[in-house]
Amino acid sequence: MENQDIFELYSFWCSSCCQRIIIAAHLKGIPLKFTYVDLRTRGHHDAKYKDELNPSASVPTLVVHHPDGNKTIIRQSMTILEYFEERFPDQSPLLPPVSAWQDRIKVRDLVNIIAIDVQAPTNSRIAKRVRSVRDNVEDQEGFVRQAFTDGFQAYEALISPSSKYSFGDQVTLADVVLVPTVDQALLYEMDLEFVPNLLRVYKSLKELEAFKAGDGKNQGDTPEQFRSASQ
């Protein structure tokens, strides 16, 4: 890897945002060194992590250790993905070429439907706040399922029935953010037959090695009871 930088990812097995980074890194051949942050024990609120690395008290955080002893810290998953794409544009490009600017817009629209319209409101921190208003788990589940439904319907409307993946026949950034979010929706036992093209694309992507590598069931810190049977 260029300049022998070390890419250290602070990660949690059940984080869809962390899974995005792992998928993209595998696609681009970027080796990751993992440091696990246990959200269940509020490891993301430990002073060393929150004060020194990520004041948002969230994951992922990517620390790029440079050979000269300096380091670059990136604290948002979409910023990390953009960094990967800009620094290693020729390694499994996740956006169409700059000359195809209209196609890049279409891919980014798909990306942001998931990253902004779906993932943000379905994030566990937000969902738990909805639940806390009336201390009602049904409020949380209804709110989250509606957010998934609205976002997935919008995504479905932009997928071509003849497209192998989210946009064309090559994996793009849209696919990288889609799959972990669909995994989260399935944890809520959602029936996704109402978005058949999205479901078709999702199933195709889950067969690819990079997406298997990013699956929450296959991480180094995945609890034994949640691990993939093949591991």
mmCIF file of C-alpha atoms in Angstrom:
data_model
loop_
_atom_site.group_PDB
_atom_site.id
_atom_site.type_symbol
_atom_site.label_atom_id
_atom_site.label_comp_id
_atom_site.label_asym_id
_atom_site.label_seq_id
_atom_site.Cartn_x
_atom_site.Cartn_y
_atom_site.Cartn_z
ATOM 1 C CA MET A 1 0.000 0.000 0.000
ATOM 2 C CA GLU A 2 1.181 3.489 -0.922
ATOM 3 C CA ASN A 3 3.821 4.913 1.452
ATOM 4 C CA GLN A 4 3.216 1.962 3.790
ATOM 5 C CA ASP A 5 0.509 3.828 5.664
ATOM 6 C CA ILE A 6 -1.359 1.805 8.292
ATOM 7 C CA PHE A 7 -5.154 2.071 8.162
ATOM 8 C CA GLU A 8 -6.557 1.507 11.653
ATOM 9 C CA LEU A 9 -10.325 1.191 11.825
ATOM 10 C CA TYR A 10 -12.141 1.627 15.122
ATOM 11 C CA SER A 11 -15.142 -0.579 14.583
ATOM 12 C CA PHE A 12 -18.112 -2.385 16.114
ATOM 13 C CA TRP A 13 -19.461 -5.554 14.550
ATOM 14 C CA CYS A 14 -23.121 -4.466 14.433
ATOM 15 C CA SER A 15 -22.538 -0.989 12.990
ATOM 16 C CA SER A 16 -23.801 -0.601 9.431
ATOM 17 C CA CYS A 17 -21.514 2.423 9.007
ATOM 18 C CA CYS A 18 -18.473 0.341 9.953
ATOM 19 C CA GLN A 19 -19.577 -2.388 7.570
ATOM 20 C CA ARG A 20 -19.549 0.146 4.715
ATOM 21 C CA ILE A 21 -15.877 0.820 5.340
ATOM 22 C CA ILE A 22 -14.942 -2.853 5.515
ATOM 23 C CA ILE A 23 -16.740 -3.573 2.232
ATOM 24 C CA ALA A 24 -15.082 -0.663 0.444
ATOM 25 C CA ALA A 25 -11.651 -1.555 1.819
ATOM 26 C CA HIS A 26 -11.994 -5.118 0.538
ATOM 27 C CA LEU A 27 -13.123 -3.928 -2.872
ATOM 28 C CA LYS A 28 -10.142 -1.585 -3.119
ATOM 29 C CA GLY A 29 -7.586 -3.898 -1.538
ATOM 30 C CA ILE A 30 -6.908 -1.591 1.407
ATOM 31 C CA PRO A 31 -5.620 -3.568 4.418
ATOM 32 C CA LEU A 32 -7.294 -2.638 7.681
ATOM 33 C CA LYS A 33 -5.988 -2.966 11.204
ATOM 34 C CA PHE A 34 -8.959 -3.318 13.557
ATOM 35 C CA THR A 35 -9.456 -1.841 16.989
ATOM 36 C CA TYR A 36 -12.845 -2.806 18.369
ATOM 37 C CA VAL A 37 -15.070 -0.426 20.295
ATOM 38 C CA ASP A 38 -17.821 -2.184 22.251
ATOM 39 C CA LEU A 39 -20.928 -0.029 22.007
ATOM 40 C CA ARG A 40 -22.763 -2.376 24.371
ATOM 41 C CA THR A 41 -20.460 -1.367 27.232
ATOM 42 C CA ARG A 42 -20.382 2.275 26.047
ATOM 43 C CA GLY A 43 -16.791 1.985 24.896
ATOM 44 C CA HIS A 44 -17.465 4.843 22.493
ATOM 45 C CA HIS A 45 -17.956 7.115 25.515
ATOM 46 C CA ASP A 46 -14.606 6.240 27.104
ATOM 47 C CA ALA A 47 -12.607 9.429 27.577
ATOM 48 C CA LYS A 48 -9.645 8.157 25.568
ATOM 49 C CA TYR A 49 -11.839 7.397 22.571
ATOM 50 C CA LYS A 50 -14.262 10.316 22.739
ATOM 51 C CA ASP A 51 -11.794 13.027 23.749
ATOM 52 C CA GLU A 52 -8.810 11.941 21.690
ATOM 53 C CA LEU A 53 -10.382 10.413 18.594
ATOM 54 C CA ASN A 54 -14.064 11.029 18.000
ATOM 55 C CA PRO A 55 -16.010 13.697 19.915
ATOM 56 C CA SER A 56 -19.227 12.414 18.345
ATOM 57 C CA ALA A 57 -18.774 9.222 20.377
ATOM 58 C CA SER A 58 -19.590 7.139 17.340
ATOM 59 C CA VAL A 59 -18.025 4.575 15.038
ATOM 60 C CA PRO A 60 -16.320 4.206 12.660
ATOM 61 C CA THR A 61 -13.165 6.196 13.128
ATOM 62 C CA LEU A 62 -10.305 5.676 10.683
ATOM 63 C CA VAL A 63 -6.807 6.576 11.813
ATOM 64 C CA VAL A 64 -4.243 6.613 9.016
ATOM 65 C CA HIS A 65 -0.783 6.224 10.522
ATOM 66 C CA HIS A 66 1.862 7.719 8.244
ATOM 67 C CA PRO A 67 5.507 6.564 8.139
ATOM 68 C CA ASP A 68 6.712 9.948 9.412
ATOM 69 C CA GLY A 69 4.800 9.457 12.663
ATOM 70 C CA ASN A 70 1.924 11.782 11.785
ATOM 71 C CA LYS A 71 -1.611 10.538 11.478
ATOM 72 C CA THR A 72 -4.850 11.496 9.774
ATOM 73 C CA ILE A 73 -8.119 10.935 11.645
ATOM 74 C CA ILE A 74 -11.419 10.598 9.767
ATOM 75 C CA ARG A 75 -14.566 10.403 11.867
ATOM 76 C CA GLN A 76 -17.522 9.930 9.526
ATOM 77 C CA SER A 77 -18.183 6.885 7.365
ATOM 78 C CA MET A 78 -19.063 8.844 4.225
ATOM 79 C CA THR A 79 -15.916 10.947 4.590
ATOM 80 C CA ILE A 80 -13.878 7.745 4.871
ATOM 81 C CA LEU A 81 -15.508 6.339 1.739
ATOM 82 C CA GLU A 82 -14.827 9.550 -0.175
ATOM 83 C CA TYR A 83 -11.222 9.486 1.050
ATOM 84 C CA PHE A 84 -10.779 5.923 -0.193
ATOM 85 C CA GLU A 85 -12.242 6.837 -3.577
ATOM 86 C CA GLU A 86 -10.177 9.999 -3.983
ATOM 87 C CA ARG A 87 -6.908 8.483 -2.805
ATOM 88 C CA PHE A 88 -7.269 5.177 -4.662
ATOM 89 C CA PRO A 89 -9.463 6.074 -7.660
ATOM 90 C CA ASP A 90 -8.063 3.341 -9.908
ATOM 91 C CA GLN A 91 -8.571 0.489 -7.428
ATOM 92 C CA SER A 92 -12.096 -0.829 -8.016
ATOM 93 C CA PRO A 93 -13.614 2.611 -8.690
ATOM 94 C CA LEU A 94 -16.870 3.105 -6.786
ATOM 95 C CA LEU A 95 -18.032 6.084 -8.821
ATOM 96 C CA PRO A 96 -18.357 6.460 -12.602
ATOM 97 C CA PRO A 97 -15.549 8.462 -14.246
ATOM 98 C CA VAL A 98 -15.552 12.221 -13.798
ATOM 99 C CA SER A 99 -16.439 12.634 -17.462
ATOM 100 C CA ALA A 100 -19.693 10.747 -16.804
ATOM 101 C CA TRP A 101 -20.874 13.427 -14.401
ATOM 102 C CA GLN A 102 -24.567 12.672 -14.873
ATOM 103 C CA ASP A 103 -23.982 9.047 -13.874
ATOM 104 C CA ARG A 104 -22.020 10.202 -10.822
ATOM 105 C CA ILE A 105 -24.999 12.304 -9.798
ATOM 106 C CA LYS A 106 -27.304 9.298 -10.091
ATOM 107 C CA VAL A 107 -25.036 7.135 -7.952
ATOM 108 C CA ARG A 108 -24.707 9.864 -5.337
ATOM 109 C CA ASP A 109 -28.487 10.285 -5.224
ATOM 110 C CA LEU A 110 -28.802 6.582 -4.396
ATOM 111 C CA VAL A 111 -26.024 6.866 -1.814
ATOM 112 C CA ASN A 112 -27.707 9.743 -0.027
ATOM 113 C CA ILE A 113 -31.147 8.157 0.015
ATOM 114 C CA ILE A 114 -29.557 5.488 2.198
ATOM 115 C CA ALA A 115 -26.962 7.534 4.088
ATOM 116 C CA ILE A 116 -29.236 10.482 4.878
ATOM 117 C CA ASP A 117 -32.885 9.485 4.478
ATOM 118 C CA VAL A 118 -32.662 5.947 5.865
ATOM 119 C CA GLN A 119 -29.601 5.319 7.995
ATOM 120 C CA ALA A 120 -29.772 8.521 10.021
ATOM 121 C CA PRO A 121 -33.302 8.098 11.437
ATOM 122 C CA THR A 122 -32.915 4.344 11.880
ATOM 123 C CA ASN A 123 -29.663 4.729 13.829
ATOM 124 C CA SER A 124 -30.048 3.066 17.211
ATOM 125 C CA ARG A 125 -29.406 6.315 19.088
ATOM 126 C CA ILE A 126 -32.298 8.024 17.305
ATOM 127 C CA ALA A 127 -34.584 4.995 17.503
ATOM 128 C CA LYS A 128 -34.033 4.705 21.242
ATOM 129 C CA ARG A 129 -34.910 8.370 21.704
ATOM 130 C CA VAL A 130 -38.201 7.804 19.887
ATOM 131 C CA ARG A 131 -38.880 4.858 22.179
ATOM 132 C CA SER A 132 -38.073 6.902 25.279
ATOM 133 C CA VAL A 133 -40.749 9.529 24.584
ATOM 134 C CA ARG A 134 -43.484 7.186 25.826
ATOM 135 C CA ASP A 135 -41.286 4.270 26.897
ATOM 136 C CA ASN A 136 -42.941 2.256 24.137
ATOM 137 C CA VAL A 137 -40.978 -0.181 21.983
ATOM 138 C CA GLU A 138 -43.781 -0.163 19.403
ATOM 139 C CA ASP A 139 -43.121 3.532 18.806
ATOM 140 C CA GLN A 140 -39.499 2.751 18.040
ATOM 141 C CA GLU A 141 -40.258 -0.158 15.743
ATOM 142 C CA GLY A 142 -42.989 1.683 13.861
ATOM 143 C CA PHE A 143 -40.818 4.755 13.377
ATOM 144 C CA VAL A 144 -37.857 2.733 12.127
ATOM 145 C CA ARG A 145 -39.879 0.523 9.798
ATOM 146 C CA GLN A 146 -41.518 3.580 8.230
ATOM 147 C CA ALA A 147 -38.123 5.183 7.626
ATOM 148 C CA PHE A 148 -36.885 2.002 5.950
ATOM 149 C CA THR A 149 -40.067 1.762 3.886
ATOM 150 C CA ASP A 150 -39.983 5.353 2.639
ATOM 151 C CA GLY A 151 -36.280 5.253 1.770
ATOM 152 C CA PHE A 152 -36.355 1.854 0.110
ATOM 153 C CA GLN A 153 -39.349 2.831 -2.027
ATOM 154 C CA ALA A 154 -37.456 5.893 -3.243
ATOM 155 C CA TYR A 155 -34.369 3.770 -3.953
ATOM 156 C CA GLU A 156 -36.484 1.200 -5.802
ATOM 157 C CA ALA A 157 -37.880 3.894 -8.081
ATOM 158 C CA LEU A 158 -34.362 4.772 -9.266
ATOM 159 C CA ILE A 159 -33.117 1.235 -9.995
ATOM 160 C CA SER A 160 -33.355 0.006 -13.554
ATOM 161 C CA PRO A 161 -34.933 -3.483 -13.774
ATOM 162 C CA SER A 162 -32.154 -4.424 -16.201
ATOM 163 C CA SER A 163 -29.365 -3.244 -13.905
ATOM 164 C CA LYS A 164 -27.288 -5.969 -12.267
ATOM 165 C CA TYR A 165 -26.494 -3.802 -9.269
ATOM 166 C CA SER A 166 -27.818 -0.488 -7.993
ATOM 167 C CA PHE A 167 -26.447 1.401 -10.996
ATOM 168 C CA GLY A 168 -25.313 -0.630 -13.974
ATOM 169 C CA ASP A 169 -23.278 -3.813 -13.898
ATOM 170 C CA GLN A 170 -20.401 -2.590 -11.716
ATOM 171 C CA VAL A 171 -20.430 -2.272 -7.936
ATOM 172 C CA THR A 172 -20.669 1.363 -6.883
ATOM 173 C CA LEU A 173 -20.713 3.379 -3.705
ATOM 174 C CA ALA A 174 -24.494 2.996 -3.707
ATOM 175 C CA ASP A 175 -24.145 -0.761 -3.259
ATOM 176 C CA VAL A 176 -21.595 -0.295 -0.484
ATOM 177 C CA VAL A 177 -24.044 1.712 1.619
ATOM 178 C CA LEU A 178 -27.148 -0.247 0.605
ATOM 179 C CA VAL A 179 -26.274 -3.738 1.807
ATOM 180 C CA PRO A 180 -25.502 -3.003 5.484
ATOM 181 C CA THR A 181 -28.697 -0.939 5.726
ATOM 182 C CA VAL A 182 -30.809 -3.732 4.274
ATOM 183 C CA ASP A 183 -29.181 -6.067 6.796
ATOM 184 C CA GLN A 184 -30.368 -3.701 9.516
ATOM 185 C CA ALA A 185 -33.897 -3.669 8.099
ATOM 186 C CA LEU A 186 -33.973 -7.455 8.144
ATOM 187 C CA LEU A 187 -33.110 -7.366 11.849
ATOM 188 C CA TYR A 188 -36.462 -5.617 12.230
ATOM 189 C CA GLU A 189 -37.992 -8.606 10.413
ATOM 190 C CA MET A 190 -39.124 -6.489 7.484
ATOM 191 C CA ASP A 191 -40.607 -8.166 4.429
ATOM 192 C CA LEU A 192 -38.920 -6.469 1.472
ATOM 193 C CA GLU A 193 -41.047 -7.956 -1.283
ATOM 194 C CA PHE A 194 -42.459 -4.462 -1.839
ATOM 195 C CA VAL A 195 -39.093 -3.451 -3.374
ATOM 196 C CA PRO A 196 -38.300 -6.395 -5.696
ATOM 197 C CA ASN A 197 -35.476 -4.731 -7.639
ATOM 198 C CA LEU A 198 -33.753 -3.587 -4.464
ATOM 199 C CA LEU A 199 -34.098 -7.073 -3.024
ATOM 200 C CA ARG A 200 -32.709 -8.624 -6.219
ATOM 201 C CA VAL A 201 -29.682 -6.316 -6.157
ATOM 202 C CA TYR A 202 -29.137 -6.981 -2.456
ATOM 203 C CA LYS A 203 -29.143 -10.756 -2.934
ATOM 204 C CA SER A 204 -26.658 -10.508 -5.814
ATOM 205 C CA LEU A 205 -24.311 -8.321 -3.785
ATOM 206 C CA LYS A 206 -24.409 -10.663 -0.796
ATOM 207 C CA GLU A 207 -22.749 -13.310 -2.973
ATOM 208 C CA LEU A 208 -19.638 -11.161 -3.478
ATOM 209 C CA GLU A 209 -16.626 -11.716 -1.238
ATOM 210 C CA ALA A 210 -16.274 -8.071 -0.195
ATOM 211 C CA PHE A 211 -19.843 -8.004 1.065
ATOM 212 C CA LYS A 212 -19.364 -11.284 2.911
ATOM 213 C CA ALA A 213 -16.282 -9.766 4.536
ATOM 214 C CA GLY A 214 -18.325 -6.772 5.671
ATOM 215 C CA ASP A 215 -21.192 -8.801 7.069
ATOM 216 C CA GLY A 216 -21.772 -8.220 10.770
ATOM 217 C CA LYS A 217 -21.792 -11.968 11.319
ATOM 218 C CA ASN A 218 -18.184 -12.251 10.180
ATOM 219 C CA GLN A 219 -16.313 -9.634 12.215
ATOM 220 C CA GLY A 220 -13.505 -10.220 14.674
ATOM 221 C CA ASP A 221 -15.614 -8.909 17.552
ATOM 222 C CA THR A 222 -18.890 -10.593 16.587
ATOM 223 C CA PRO A 223 -20.319 -12.428 19.625
ATOM 224 C CA GLU A 224 -20.335 -16.178 19.154
ATOM 225 C CA GLN A 225 -24.133 -16.433 19.133
ATOM 226 C CA PHE A 226 -24.336 -14.050 16.157
ATOM 227 C CA ARG A 227 -21.508 -15.485 14.093
ATOM 228 C CA SER A 228 -22.019 -16.919 10.646
ATOM 229 C CA ALA A 229 -22.364 -20.719 10.714
ATOM 230 C CA SER A 230 -19.627 -20.936 8.071
ATOM 231 C CA GLN A 231 -17.066 -19.155 10.250
#
